[in-house]
Amino acid sequence: GGGCQGATVGGEGWTIEGTDASAGPLCASSDPPSVAMSFSVLESLRSAHEDTENIEKAMSLVLMEKTKNSRNPVSVEHALHYLVEASRAKAKSAVDIYSDKDGMRSDDINALAGQRGDKKQGDVWTSFYDKVKDVKDYHRRPHLHTGLPELQNARWFFERAFEADRSDSLFSGEEEMGKRVDMHSIFAAFVNLKKITANRKSKAKEACFARLKKKDPSLTPDDPDVEEAFAKEYAELDYIEWLKSFDQFHEVPRYCKYKEKLYTDYLDSIIAYLRGLLLRTQPMVGVEKLETQFDKEFDERWADKSIPGWQDATHKEKLFCLPSNKLFNNAAVIESHKTGKLYKKKVQEVQKLSFEDQKKLIEAVEEEDRRVARLESRAAKWYDLLRDTIDETVTHLQKKQSQTAEEMEAEKDLDSEEEDDDGADVDGSDMEKDDEDRPIYNPLNLPLGWDGKPIPFWLYKLHGLGIEYKCEICGNYSYWGRRAFERHFSEWRHAFGMRCLKIPNTSHFKEITKIEDAITLYDKLKKDAEEQTFRPDQDVECEDIQGNVMSQRAFEDLRRQGLVELPPEALRTEPAPAEALSAAPRTCAPCAVRARVCACTGVGGPVAGSRGVRLRARARPWQR
């Protein structure tokens, strides 16, 4: 690498013997300059280019280190940032030399050509041997001291990058190297906003009163029962619930944030924390570009009046008092304010102002609205950028609340063991584990087998996994392969679709994927079932004493009219003996079998109570 002319390496440190201006850009840092043969501006330029290449190689080593998961990703990001800044410094040094403001680069080039400073014709060989002498003197110096020149290759820059990493001290224990957020102080500031807290309590009390009034219409808002129920049910907002919804700024009433310094400080603290967290976890991100984009989007939405909660200006609110420049909570408070002496004095002062000055008052109100809305919009944008981190925090806190002390201690011990494993030296077995953890090369997007690797392509073709089957009943869900398609008819998705169609998921509907086909088949099955249902008035036939056969309905009609000749014993008014009824053959109408006990239901009983009338069931279509 490059260094400074005349640099001497000693046992206690380093010193600079010469004051050659050619070494200025590379010796500006607080670190010891790299000791090398930097005898001219051209050598410094060459050294800058060499260091830039080595830094680029070190960046590739850092990125490879990131894929192995042996280091914390945040440390890798900071190491990359360190290398980028070092590369930028070297590039700036090279640019300064190329600009040649002091003319020393031109002098060195002329010296190589044998030209002297007094513009007399010199000797090229004389300049060459002078340089050789300087080289020999340089190589003779390290032997006079204990130190040796340090080789600045890609590995050297790689090690310096991680040595300069101070990411461990940038995060609190709750943040755990940027995996989660620690916003307890901001939450405490939010809870102490009196207007917002009072508004939240009043809304909860109104909801409680509305619920109780449905049960007892005679209740009043000041009823002791309401107060007692509200005291039991109301719970102050906790940290987890606040993390889930602190970006919903449109739910905060306007009077709680207009000209409220505590509220704007609260917004500033959210923006500062989330912005700082992003810089600490991802120092390579261009935050200035993000903020410029945020402001541009805000200006467009403000012009369109599409920002939630800011569609109307504050000075158009009914509860806004322009002379006092205040926004009140309710009508009673503003009416009380208008009766005071201060309000009357403010009104007189406003009346004395000109039209332009009164217009400036309205513009000041609009500017205040724009300022608060901009802060809210920017805070919401930062929330969206770090939503995954905030969701991880919520999940972690909910898990901690559900754990016992023993479970928390066991988890802490497990984490410490994993950290020890990560910090251990990487041997052959660890390299194999790293290879297993790397992403699997799967360009054809083949399904994974039992070992977590893609199955062979011939097996993929054999099972027809490239054939897509769509089921309209399942919401046009795609099934790949015949096996998965046949299996899905008994799974929950297809059963839920059939239940939505009010069709039983039976074997009749297997292979049916269209909704229209399923409905048509279900209608046909219902029609066939109706045709096959046993109807006594049509399927039961009666025979009179003369041998005439007719349906039960026709027989009953003729019997009522007295047109059917019945035997004398059938005209008896007393009922038949119980023994005769029990001994009479019993007909199972659905089964069309004559038996004393029904073979299907097990229930017995005579089909007809009249003697001399023979009943027989009409044979079903498949029994004919």
Coordinates of C-alpha atoms in Angstrom, one line a residue:
G1 CA 0.0 0.0 0.0
G2 CA 0.9 3.6 -0.1
G3 CA 2.4 5.7 2.7
C4 CA 4.2 8.9 3.5
Q5 CA 7.7 9.9 2.3
G6 CA 10.3 9.5 4.9
A7 CA 8.1 7.5 7.3
T8 CA 10.0 5.7 10.0
V9 CA 8.7 2.7 11.9
G10 CA 10.0 2.4 15.4
G11 CA 9.3 0.1 18.4
E12 CA 7.0 2.7 20.1
G13 CA 5.1 4.0 17.1
W14 CA 5.6 6.0 13.9
T15 CA 7.1 9.4 13.0
I16 CA 7.2 11.4 9.9
E17 CA 10.7 12.7 9.1
G18 CA 9.9 14.6 5.9
T19 CA 7.3 17.1 5.0
D20 CA 6.8 16.2 1.4
A21 CA 3.5 17.6 0.2
S22 CA 3.0 14.7 -2.1
A23 CA 2.1 12.5 0.9
G24 CA -0.5 14.9 2.3
P25 CA -3.8 13.2 1.2
L26 CA -2.8 9.8 2.5
C27 CA -1.5 11.0 5.9
A28 CA -4.5 12.9 7.0
S29 CA -5.9 10.1 9.1
S30 CA -5.1 9.3 12.7
D31 CA -4.0 5.8 11.9
P32 CA -0.3 5.1 11.2
P33 CA 0.5 5.6 7.6
S34 CA 1.3 2.4 5.6
V35 CA 5.1 2.2 5.2
A36 CA 5.9 1.7 1.5
M37 CA 8.0 3.1 -1.2
S38 CA 6.1 6.3 -1.6
F39 CA 8.9 8.7 -2.9
S40 CA 6.7 10.8 -5.3
V41 CA 3.3 11.9 -6.1
L42 CA 3.1 9.2 -8.8
E43 CA 3.8 6.6 -6.2
S44 CA 1.1 8.0 -4.0
L45 CA -1.3 7.8 -6.9
R46 CA -0.4 4.2 -7.7
S47 CA -0.8 3.4 -4.0
A48 CA -4.3 4.9 -3.9
H49 CA -5.4 2.8 -6.9
E50 CA -3.9 -0.3 -5.3
D51 CA -5.7 0.4 -2.1
T52 CA -9.0 1.0 -3.9
E53 CA -8.7 -2.4 -5.6
N54 CA -7.8 -4.1 -2.3
I55 CA -10.8 -2.4 -0.6
E56 CA -13.1 -3.7 -3.3
K57 CA -11.8 -7.3 -2.8
A58 CA -12.3 -6.8 1.0
M59 CA -15.9 -5.8 0.3
S60 CA -16.4 -9.1 -1.5
L61 CA -14.9 -11.0 1.4
V62 CA -17.3 -9.2 3.8
L63 CA -20.3 -10.1 1.6
M64 CA -19.1 -13.8 1.5
E65 CA -18.9 -13.6 5.3
K66 CA -22.5 -12.4 5.4
T67 CA -23.7 -15.4 3.5
K68 CA -22.0 -17.8 6.0
N69 CA -24.1 -16.4 8.9
S70 CA -21.1 -16.5 11.1
R71 CA -21.3 -12.9 12.0
N72 CA -24.1 -10.5 13.0
P73 CA -25.7 -8.9 9.9
V74 CA -25.5 -5.5 11.6
S75 CA -21.7 -5.9 12.0
V76 CA -21.4 -6.8 8.4
E77 CA -23.3 -3.7 7.4
H78 CA -21.0 -1.5 9.5
A79 CA -17.9 -3.2 8.1
L80 CA -19.2 -2.5 4.6
H81 CA -19.9 1.1 5.5
Y82 CA -16.3 1.4 6.9
L83 CA -14.9 0.0 3.6
V84 CA -17.0 2.3 1.5
E85 CA -15.8 5.4 3.4
A86 CA -12.2 4.2 3.1
S87 CA -12.6 3.7 -0.6
R88 CA -14.2 7.1 -0.9
A89 CA -11.2 8.7 0.9
K90 CA -8.7 6.9 -1.4
A91 CA -10.6 8.0 -4.4
K92 CA -10.7 11.6 -3.2
S93 CA -6.9 11.4 -2.7
A94 CA -6.4 10.2 -6.3
V95 CA -8.7 12.9 -7.7
D96 CA -6.7 15.6 -5.8
I97 CA -3.5 14.2 -7.3
Y98 CA -4.9 14.1 -10.8
S99 CA -6.1 17.7 -10.5
D100 CA -2.4 18.7 -9.9
K101 CA -3.2 22.1 -8.4
D102 CA 0.4 22.5 -7.0
G103 CA 2.1 21.1 -10.2
M104 CA 4.0 18.4 -8.4
R105 CA 2.6 15.6 -10.5
S106 CA 3.9 17.4 -13.6
D107 CA 7.3 17.9 -12.0
D108 CA 7.5 14.1 -11.2
I109 CA 6.7 13.2 -14.7
N110 CA 9.3 15.6 -16.0
A111 CA 11.8 14.2 -13.6
L112 CA 11.2 10.7 -14.9
A113 CA 12.0 12.1 -18.4
G114 CA 15.3 13.5 -17.1
Q115 CA 14.3 17.2 -17.0
R116 CA 15.6 19.2 -14.1
G117 CA 13.9 21.8 -12.1
D118 CA 16.0 24.6 -13.5
K119 CA 14.7 23.6 -17.0
K120 CA 18.2 22.5 -18.1
Q121 CA 18.6 19.3 -20.0
G122 CA 19.2 16.6 -17.5
D123 CA 20.3 13.0 -17.7
V124 CA 17.7 10.2 -17.5
W125 CA 20.2 7.8 -16.0
T126 CA 21.1 10.2 -13.3
S127 CA 17.5 10.4 -12.2
F128 CA 17.2 6.6 -12.4
Y129 CA 20.2 6.0 -10.2
D130 CA 18.9 8.6 -7.7
K131 CA 15.7 6.6 -7.4
V132 CA 17.6 3.3 -7.0
K133 CA 19.6 4.9 -4.2
D134 CA 16.4 6.0 -2.5
V135 CA 15.0 2.5 -2.8
K136 CA 18.1 1.0 -1.2
D137 CA 18.0 3.5 1.6
Y138 CA 14.4 2.7 2.2
H139 CA 15.0 -1.1 2.5
R140 CA 18.0 -0.5 4.7
R141 CA 15.9 1.4 7.3
P142 CA 13.6 -1.3 8.7
H143 CA 16.7 -3.4 9.7
L144 CA 17.8 -0.6 11.9
H145 CA 14.5 -0.8 13.9
T146 CA 12.3 -3.6 15.3
G147 CA 9.3 -3.1 13.0
L148 CA 8.8 -4.2 9.4
P149 CA 6.5 -2.7 6.7
E150 CA 2.9 -3.9 7.0
L151 CA 1.4 -5.5 4.0
Q152 CA -2.0 -3.9 3.2
N153 CA -3.8 -6.4 1.1
A154 CA -7.5 -7.3 0.9
R155 CA -7.3 -9.4 4.1
W156 CA -5.8 -6.6 6.0
F157 CA -8.6 -4.2 5.1
F158 CA -11.1 -7.0 5.9
E159 CA -9.7 -7.4 9.4
R160 CA -9.5 -3.6 10.0
A161 CA -13.2 -3.2 8.9
F162 CA -14.4 -5.6 11.6
E163 CA -12.0 -4.2 14.2
A164 CA -13.4 -0.8 13.6
D165 CA -17.0 -2.1 14.2
R166 CA -18.6 -0.7 17.3
S167 CA -22.1 -1.9 16.6
D168 CA -22.3 -3.7 20.0
S169 CA -22.4 -0.4 21.8
L170 CA -25.1 1.1 19.5
F171 CA -28.0 -1.0 20.7
S172 CA -29.7 -1.5 24.0
G173 CA -30.5 -4.9 25.4
E174 CA -34.1 -4.6 24.4
E175 CA -33.2 -3.9 20.8
E176 CA -30.9 -6.9 20.6
M177 CA -28.7 -5.7 17.7
G178 CA -31.5 -4.1 15.8
K179 CA -33.9 -7.1 15.8
R180 CA -36.5 -5.2 17.9
V181 CA -37.3 -1.6 18.9
D182 CA -37.1 0.0 22.3
M183 CA -39.6 2.8 22.5
H184 CA -40.6 2.8 26.1
S185 CA -39.5 6.4 26.7
I186 CA -41.6 7.5 23.7
F187 CA -44.6 5.5 25.0
A188 CA -44.2 7.2 28.4
A189 CA -44.3 10.6 26.7
F190 CA -47.5 9.6 24.8
V191 CA -49.2 8.4 28.0
N192 CA -48.5 11.7 29.7
L193 CA -50.2 13.7 26.9
K194 CA -53.1 14.8 29.1
K195 CA -55.6 15.8 26.3
I196 CA -55.2 12.5 24.5
T197 CA -55.5 10.5 27.7
A198 CA -58.7 12.4 28.7
N199 CA -60.1 11.9 25.2
R200 CA -59.4 8.2 25.3
K201 CA -61.1 7.9 28.7
S202 CA -64.2 9.9 27.6
K203 CA -64.6 7.6 24.5
A204 CA -64.3 4.5 26.6
K205 CA -66.9 5.9 29.1
E206 CA -69.3 6.7 26.3
A207 CA -69.0 3.2 24.9
C208 CA -69.6 1.7 28.3
F209 CA -72.7 3.9 28.9
A210 CA -74.1 3.0 25.4
R211 CA -73.8 -0.7 26.2
L212 CA -75.4 -0.4 29.6
K213 CA -78.2 1.8 28.3
K214 CA -79.3 -1.0 26.0
K215 CA -80.0 -3.1 29.1
D216 CA -81.5 -0.3 31.2
P217 CA -82.8 2.7 29.3
S218 CA -83.4 4.7 32.5
L219 CA -79.6 5.1 33.1
T220 CA -78.0 8.5 32.9
P221 CA -74.3 9.2 32.2
D222 CA -73.7 10.2 35.8
D223 CA -75.3 7.1 37.3
P224 CA -73.1 5.4 39.9
D225 CA -73.6 2.1 38.2
V226 CA -72.1 3.5 35.0
E227 CA -69.1 4.8 37.0
E228 CA -68.6 1.5 38.7
A229 CA -68.8 -0.5 35.5
F230 CA -66.4 1.9 33.8
A231 CA -63.9 1.7 36.7
K232 CA -63.9 -2.1 36.4
E233 CA -63.7 -2.3 32.6
Y234 CA -61.4 0.5 31.7
A235 CA -57.7 -0.3 31.3
E236 CA -55.0 2.2 30.3
L237 CA -53.3 1.7 27.0
D238 CA -50.4 -0.7 27.3
Y239 CA -47.1 -0.8 25.5
I240 CA -48.0 -3.6 23.1
E241 CA -51.3 -2.1 22.0
W242 CA -49.5 1.3 21.5
L243 CA -46.9 -0.4 19.3
K244 CA -49.6 -1.9 17.1
S245 CA -51.4 1.4 16.5
F246 CA -49.1 4.4 17.2
D247 CA -49.1 5.2 13.5
Q248 CA -52.8 5.9 13.4
F249 CA -52.4 9.7 13.9
H250 CA -55.7 10.5 12.2
E251 CA -57.5 9.0 15.2
V252 CA -56.1 11.7 17.4
P253 CA -58.6 14.6 17.7
R254 CA -57.6 17.9 16.1
Y255 CA -57.8 19.9 19.3
C256 CA -55.2 17.5 20.9
K257 CA -52.5 18.4 18.4
Y258 CA -53.1 21.9 17.2
K259 CA -50.4 24.2 18.7
E260 CA -49.5 21.5 21.2
K261 CA -45.7 21.5 21.7
L262 CA -45.8 18.2 23.6
Y263 CA -47.5 16.5 20.7
T264 CA -45.0 17.8 18.1
D265 CA -42.1 16.8 20.4
Y266 CA -43.7 13.3 20.6
L267 CA -43.7 13.1 16.8
D268 CA -40.2 14.4 16.6
S269 CA -39.0 11.7 19.0
I270 CA -40.7 8.9 16.9
I271 CA -39.1 10.2 13.7
A272 CA -35.6 10.6 15.4
Y273 CA -35.7 7.1 16.9
L274 CA -36.9 5.2 13.9
R275 CA -34.5 7.1 11.6
G276 CA -31.6 6.5 13.9
L277 CA -32.6 2.8 14.2
L278 CA -32.5 2.4 10.4
L279 CA -29.1 4.1 10.3
R280 CA -27.7 1.9 13.1
T281 CA -29.0 -1.3 11.5
Q282 CA -28.4 -0.3 7.8
P283 CA -25.8 2.4 7.6
M284 CA -25.6 2.0 3.8
V285 CA -29.1 3.3 3.3
G286 CA -29.5 6.8 1.8
V287 CA -31.7 8.4 4.4
E288 CA -31.6 11.8 2.8
K289 CA -33.1 10.4 -0.4
L290 CA -35.8 8.7 1.5
E291 CA -36.8 11.9 3.3
T292 CA -36.8 13.8 0.0
Q293 CA -39.2 11.2 -1.4
F294 CA -41.3 11.4 1.8
D295 CA -41.6 15.2 1.4
K296 CA -42.5 14.9 -2.3
E297 CA -45.3 12.4 -1.6
F298 CA -46.6 14.6 1.3
D299 CA -46.7 17.7 -0.9
E300 CA -48.8 15.8 -3.5
R301 CA -51.2 14.4 -1.0
W302 CA -51.5 17.7 0.8
A303 CA -52.4 19.4 -2.5
D304 CA -55.0 16.7 -3.1
K305 CA -56.3 16.9 0.5
S306 CA -56.0 13.1 0.7
I307 CA -54.2 12.9 4.0
P308 CA -56.5 11.2 6.6
G309 CA -57.6 13.6 9.3
W310 CA -56.5 16.7 7.4
Q311 CA -59.1 17.1 4.7
D312 CA -60.4 20.4 6.3
A313 CA -58.4 23.3 7.6
T314 CA -58.4 24.0 11.3
H315 CA -59.7 27.6 10.9
K316 CA -62.9 26.1 9.3
E317 CA -63.7 24.1 12.4
K318 CA -66.8 25.2 14.4
L319 CA -64.9 25.0 17.7
F320 CA -62.0 27.2 16.4
C321 CA -61.5 30.7 17.8
L322 CA -59.5 32.8 15.4
P323 CA -58.9 35.8 17.6
S324 CA -57.5 33.6 20.4
N325 CA -56.0 31.1 17.8
K326 CA -57.3 28.2 19.9
L327 CA -59.2 25.0 19.1
F328 CA -61.6 23.9 21.8
N329 CA -63.0 20.5 22.8
N330 CA -66.7 21.2 22.9
A331 CA -69.2 24.0 22.5
A332 CA -69.6 24.7 26.2
V333 CA -65.9 25.5 26.6
I334 CA -65.8 27.9 23.6
E335 CA -68.9 29.7 24.8
S336 CA -67.4 30.1 28.2
H337 CA -64.2 31.4 26.6
K338 CA -66.1 34.0 24.5
T339 CA -67.5 35.5 27.7
G340 CA -64.1 36.3 29.1
K341 CA -62.2 39.6 29.0
L342 CA -59.2 38.1 27.2
Y343 CA -61.4 37.1 24.2
K344 CA -63.0 40.5 23.9
K345 CA -59.6 42.1 24.0
K346 CA -58.3 39.8 21.3
V347 CA -61.4 40.6 19.2
Q348 CA -60.7 44.3 19.4
E349 CA -57.1 43.7 18.4
V350 CA -58.1 41.7 15.3
Q351 CA -60.7 44.3 14.3
K352 CA -58.0 46.9 14.2
L353 CA -55.9 44.8 11.8
S354 CA -56.1 45.3 8.0
F355 CA -57.6 42.8 5.7
E356 CA -54.1 41.6 4.6
D357 CA -53.0 41.1 8.3
Q358 CA -56.2 39.1 9.0
K359 CA -55.5 37.0 6.0
K360 CA -52.0 36.4 7.4
L361 CA -53.6 35.0 10.6
I362 CA -55.4 32.4 8.5
E363 CA -52.3 31.6 6.6
A364 CA -50.4 31.0 9.9
V365 CA -53.1 28.6 11.0
E366 CA -52.8 26.7 7.7
E367 CA -49.0 26.6 8.0
E368 CA -49.3 25.2 11.5
D369 CA -51.6 22.5 10.1
R370 CA -49.1 21.7 7.4
R371 CA -46.3 21.4 9.8
V372 CA -48.1 19.0 12.1
A373 CA -49.4 17.0 9.2
R374 CA -45.9 16.7 7.7
L375 CA -44.5 15.3 11.0
E376 CA -47.3 12.8 11.2
S377 CA -46.8 11.7 7.6
R378 CA -43.1 11.3 8.0
A379 CA -43.5 9.3 11.2
A380 CA -46.1 7.1 9.5
K381 CA -43.6 6.5 6.6
W382 CA -40.9 5.5 9.0
Y383 CA -43.3 3.1 10.7
D384 CA -44.1 1.5 7.4
L385 CA -40.4 1.0 6.6
L386 CA -39.7 -0.6 10.0
R387 CA -43.0 -2.5 10.3
D388 CA -41.3 -5.9 10.3
T389 CA -39.1 -4.9 13.2
I390 CA -42.1 -3.5 15.1
D391 CA -44.1 -6.6 14.5
E392 CA -41.2 -8.8 15.7
T393 CA -41.1 -6.7 18.9
V394 CA -44.9 -7.2 19.4
T395 CA -44.5 -10.9 18.9
H396 CA -41.6 -11.1 21.3
L397 CA -43.3 -9.2 24.0
Q398 CA -46.5 -11.3 23.7
K399 CA -44.4 -14.4 23.9
K400 CA -42.6 -13.1 27.1
Q401 CA -45.9 -12.4 28.7
S402 CA -47.1 -15.9 28.1
Q403 CA -43.8 -17.5 29.5
T404 CA -43.0 -18.6 33.0
A405 CA -39.7 -17.6 34.7
E406 CA -38.3 -21.1 34.1
E407 CA -39.1 -20.9 30.4
M408 CA -37.5 -17.5 30.1
E409 CA -34.3 -18.7 31.8
A410 CA -34.2 -21.8 29.5
E411 CA -34.5 -19.6 26.4
K412 CA -31.8 -17.3 27.7
D413 CA -29.4 -20.2 28.2
L414 CA -30.2 -21.5 24.7
D415 CA -29.5 -18.1 23.2
S416 CA -26.2 -17.9 25.0
E417 CA -25.2 -21.3 23.7
E418 CA -26.0 -20.3 20.2
E419 CA -23.9 -17.2 20.6
D420 CA -21.0 -19.3 21.8
D421 CA -21.4 -21.6 18.8
D422 CA -21.4 -18.6 16.5
G423 CA -18.2 -17.2 18.0
A424 CA -16.3 -20.5 17.8
D425 CA -13.7 -21.1 15.1
V426 CA -15.0 -22.4 11.9
D427 CA -13.7 -25.9 11.2
G428 CA -14.6 -28.5 8.5
S429 CA -17.9 -29.5 10.1
D430 CA -19.0 -25.9 10.5
M431 CA -18.2 -25.3 6.8
E432 CA -20.4 -28.3 5.9
K433 CA -23.2 -26.8 8.1
D434 CA -22.8 -23.5 6.3
D435 CA -23.0 -25.2 3.0
E436 CA -26.3 -26.8 4.1
D437 CA -27.7 -23.5 5.3
R438 CA -27.0 -21.8 2.0
P439 CA -29.9 -21.4 -0.5
I440 CA -30.5 -24.4 -2.7
Y441 CA -30.0 -24.0 -6.4
N442 CA -33.4 -24.8 -7.9
P443 CA -33.8 -23.0 -11.2
L444 CA -36.7 -25.3 -12.3
N445 CA -38.6 -24.7 -9.1
L446 CA -39.0 -28.4 -8.4
P447 CA -40.7 -29.7 -5.3
L448 CA -38.5 -30.5 -2.3
G449 CA -38.1 -34.1 -1.2
W450 CA -37.8 -35.6 2.3
D451 CA -34.2 -34.4 2.6
G452 CA -35.1 -30.8 1.8
K453 CA -33.5 -30.9 -1.7
P454 CA -35.3 -30.8 -5.1
I455 CA -36.5 -34.1 -6.3
P456 CA -35.0 -35.5 -9.6
F457 CA -36.5 -34.2 -12.8
W458 CA -37.5 -37.6 -14.1
L459 CA -39.5 -38.2 -10.9
Y460 CA -41.1 -34.8 -11.4
K461 CA -42.2 -35.8 -14.9
L462 CA -43.3 -39.3 -13.8
H463 CA -45.8 -38.1 -11.3
G464 CA -47.0 -35.4 -13.7
L465 CA -46.2 -32.6 -11.2
G466 CA -46.0 -30.1 -14.1
I467 CA -49.6 -30.6 -15.0
E468 CA -52.0 -28.1 -13.4
Y469 CA -55.5 -28.9 -12.3
K470 CA -57.8 -26.1 -11.3
C471 CA -60.8 -26.4 -9.1
E472 CA -63.5 -23.7 -9.4
I473 CA -65.2 -25.0 -6.3
C474 CA -61.9 -24.4 -4.3
G475 CA -61.8 -20.8 -5.6
N476 CA -59.7 -21.6 -8.7
Y477 CA -57.0 -23.1 -6.6
S478 CA -54.3 -24.9 -8.6
Y479 CA -53.2 -28.5 -7.8
W480 CA -50.1 -29.8 -9.4
G481 CA -50.1 -33.5 -10.2
R482 CA -52.9 -36.1 -10.4
R483 CA -52.3 -37.4 -6.9
A484 CA -52.7 -34.0 -5.3
F485 CA -55.8 -33.3 -7.4
E486 CA -57.5 -36.6 -6.4
R487 CA -56.6 -36.1 -2.8
H488 CA -58.0 -32.6 -2.5
F489 CA -61.6 -33.8 -2.9
S490 CA -61.5 -35.0 0.8
E491 CA -59.6 -32.0 2.1
W492 CA -60.9 -29.0 3.9
R493 CA -60.8 -26.5 1.0
H494 CA -63.0 -28.5 -1.3
A495 CA -65.3 -29.4 1.6
F496 CA -65.7 -25.8 2.5
G497 CA -66.5 -24.9 -1.1
M498 CA -69.2 -27.6 -1.3
R499 CA -70.6 -26.4 2.0
C500 CA -70.8 -22.8 0.6
L501 CA -72.8 -24.2 -2.3
K502 CA -75.1 -26.1 0.2
I503 CA -74.2 -29.4 -1.5
P504 CA -73.1 -32.5 0.5
N505 CA -69.5 -33.5 -0.3
T506 CA -70.2 -37.2 -1.2
S507 CA -68.5 -39.6 -3.6
H508 CA -71.1 -38.7 -6.3
F509 CA -69.3 -35.3 -6.8
K510 CA -65.7 -36.7 -7.2
E511 CA -63.9 -35.3 -10.2
I512 CA -66.5 -32.5 -10.4
T513 CA -64.6 -29.1 -10.3
K514 CA -67.1 -26.7 -12.0
I515 CA -69.7 -25.0 -9.8
E516 CA -72.3 -25.3 -12.6
D517 CA -71.7 -29.1 -13.0
A518 CA -72.0 -29.7 -9.3
I519 CA -75.3 -27.8 -9.0
T520 CA -76.7 -29.7 -12.1
L521 CA -75.7 -33.0 -10.7
Y522 CA -77.1 -32.2 -7.3
D523 CA -80.5 -31.3 -8.9
K524 CA -80.5 -34.6 -10.9
L525 CA -79.8 -36.6 -7.7
K526 CA -82.6 -34.9 -5.9
K527 CA -85.0 -35.6 -8.7
D528 CA -84.0 -39.2 -8.8
A529 CA -84.4 -39.5 -5.1
E530 CA -87.9 -38.1 -5.3
E531 CA -88.8 -40.6 -7.9
Q532 CA -87.5 -43.4 -5.8
T533 CA -89.2 -42.3 -2.6
F534 CA -92.1 -44.6 -1.5
R535 CA -95.5 -42.8 -1.6
P536 CA -98.3 -44.7 0.0
D537 CA -101.2 -43.0 -1.8
Q538 CA -99.7 -44.0 -5.2
D539 CA -97.5 -47.0 -4.6
V540 CA -100.0 -49.0 -2.4
E541 CA -102.7 -51.0 -4.3
C542 CA -105.9 -52.3 -2.8
E543 CA -108.1 -55.2 -4.0
D544 CA -111.7 -55.5 -3.1
I545 CA -113.7 -58.6 -2.5
Q546 CA -114.5 -58.9 -6.2
G547 CA -110.8 -58.9 -7.2
N548 CA -110.7 -55.4 -8.5
V549 CA -107.2 -53.8 -8.0
M550 CA -106.8 -50.0 -7.6
S551 CA -104.7 -47.5 -5.8
Q552 CA -105.2 -46.8 -2.1
R553 CA -106.4 -43.2 -2.9
A554 CA -109.0 -44.5 -5.5
F555 CA -110.1 -47.2 -3.1
E556 CA -110.6 -44.7 -0.2
D557 CA -112.6 -42.5 -2.6
L558 CA -114.9 -45.3 -3.7
R559 CA -115.3 -46.6 -0.2
R560 CA -116.5 -43.2 1.0
Q561 CA -119.0 -43.2 -1.8
G562 CA -120.1 -46.8 -1.0
L563 CA -119.2 -48.1 -4.4
V564 CA -116.9 -50.8 -3.1
E565 CA -118.4 -54.0 -1.9
L566 CA -117.1 -54.9 1.5
P567 CA -117.5 -58.3 3.3
P568 CA -120.0 -58.4 6.1
E569 CA -117.3 -58.7 8.8
A570 CA -115.7 -55.5 7.5
L571 CA -118.9 -53.6 8.4
R572 CA -118.6 -54.3 12.1
T573 CA -118.2 -51.2 14.2
E574 CA -116.2 -52.8 17.0
P575 CA -112.5 -52.9 16.4
A576 CA -110.7 -56.0 15.5
P577 CA -109.3 -58.1 18.4
A578 CA -105.8 -57.3 19.4
E579 CA -104.7 -60.8 18.7
A580 CA -106.0 -60.6 15.1
L581 CA -104.3 -57.2 14.6
S582 CA -101.0 -58.5 16.0
A583 CA -101.3 -61.7 13.9
A584 CA -102.1 -59.7 10.7
P585 CA -99.4 -59.4 8.2
R586 CA -97.6 -56.0 8.4
T587 CA -96.3 -54.3 5.3
C588 CA -93.1 -52.3 5.2
A589 CA -94.0 -49.7 2.6
P590 CA -90.5 -48.4 1.8
C591 CA -89.1 -51.9 1.4
A592 CA -92.3 -53.3 -0.2
V593 CA -92.1 -56.5 1.8
R594 CA -94.9 -58.1 3.7
A595 CA -93.8 -59.0 7.2
R596 CA -95.0 -58.9 10.7
V597 CA -92.2 -56.5 11.7
C598 CA -90.6 -54.0 9.3
A599 CA -87.1 -55.1 8.3
C600 CA -85.9 -51.5 8.0
T601 CA -87.3 -49.7 11.1
G602 CA -88.2 -52.6 13.3
V603 CA -91.6 -51.1 14.0
G604 CA -94.7 -53.3 13.5
G605 CA -98.4 -52.6 13.0
P606 CA -101.2 -53.3 10.5
V607 CA -101.2 -51.3 7.4
A608 CA -105.0 -51.3 7.1
G609 CA -107.5 -51.9 9.9
S610 CA -110.3 -53.1 7.7
R611 CA -110.7 -56.8 7.2
G612 CA -111.3 -58.3 3.8
V613 CA -109.2 -55.7 2.0
R614 CA -105.9 -57.0 0.7
L615 CA -103.1 -54.5 0.3
R616 CA -100.0 -54.9 -1.8
A617 CA -97.2 -52.5 -2.5
R618 CA -96.4 -51.6 -6.0
A619 CA -93.0 -52.8 -7.1
R620 CA -90.3 -50.1 -7.4
P621 CA -88.8 -49.6 -10.9
W622 CA -85.7 -51.6 -10.1
Q623 CA -87.8 -54.5 -8.7
R624 CA -90.0 -54.9 -11.7

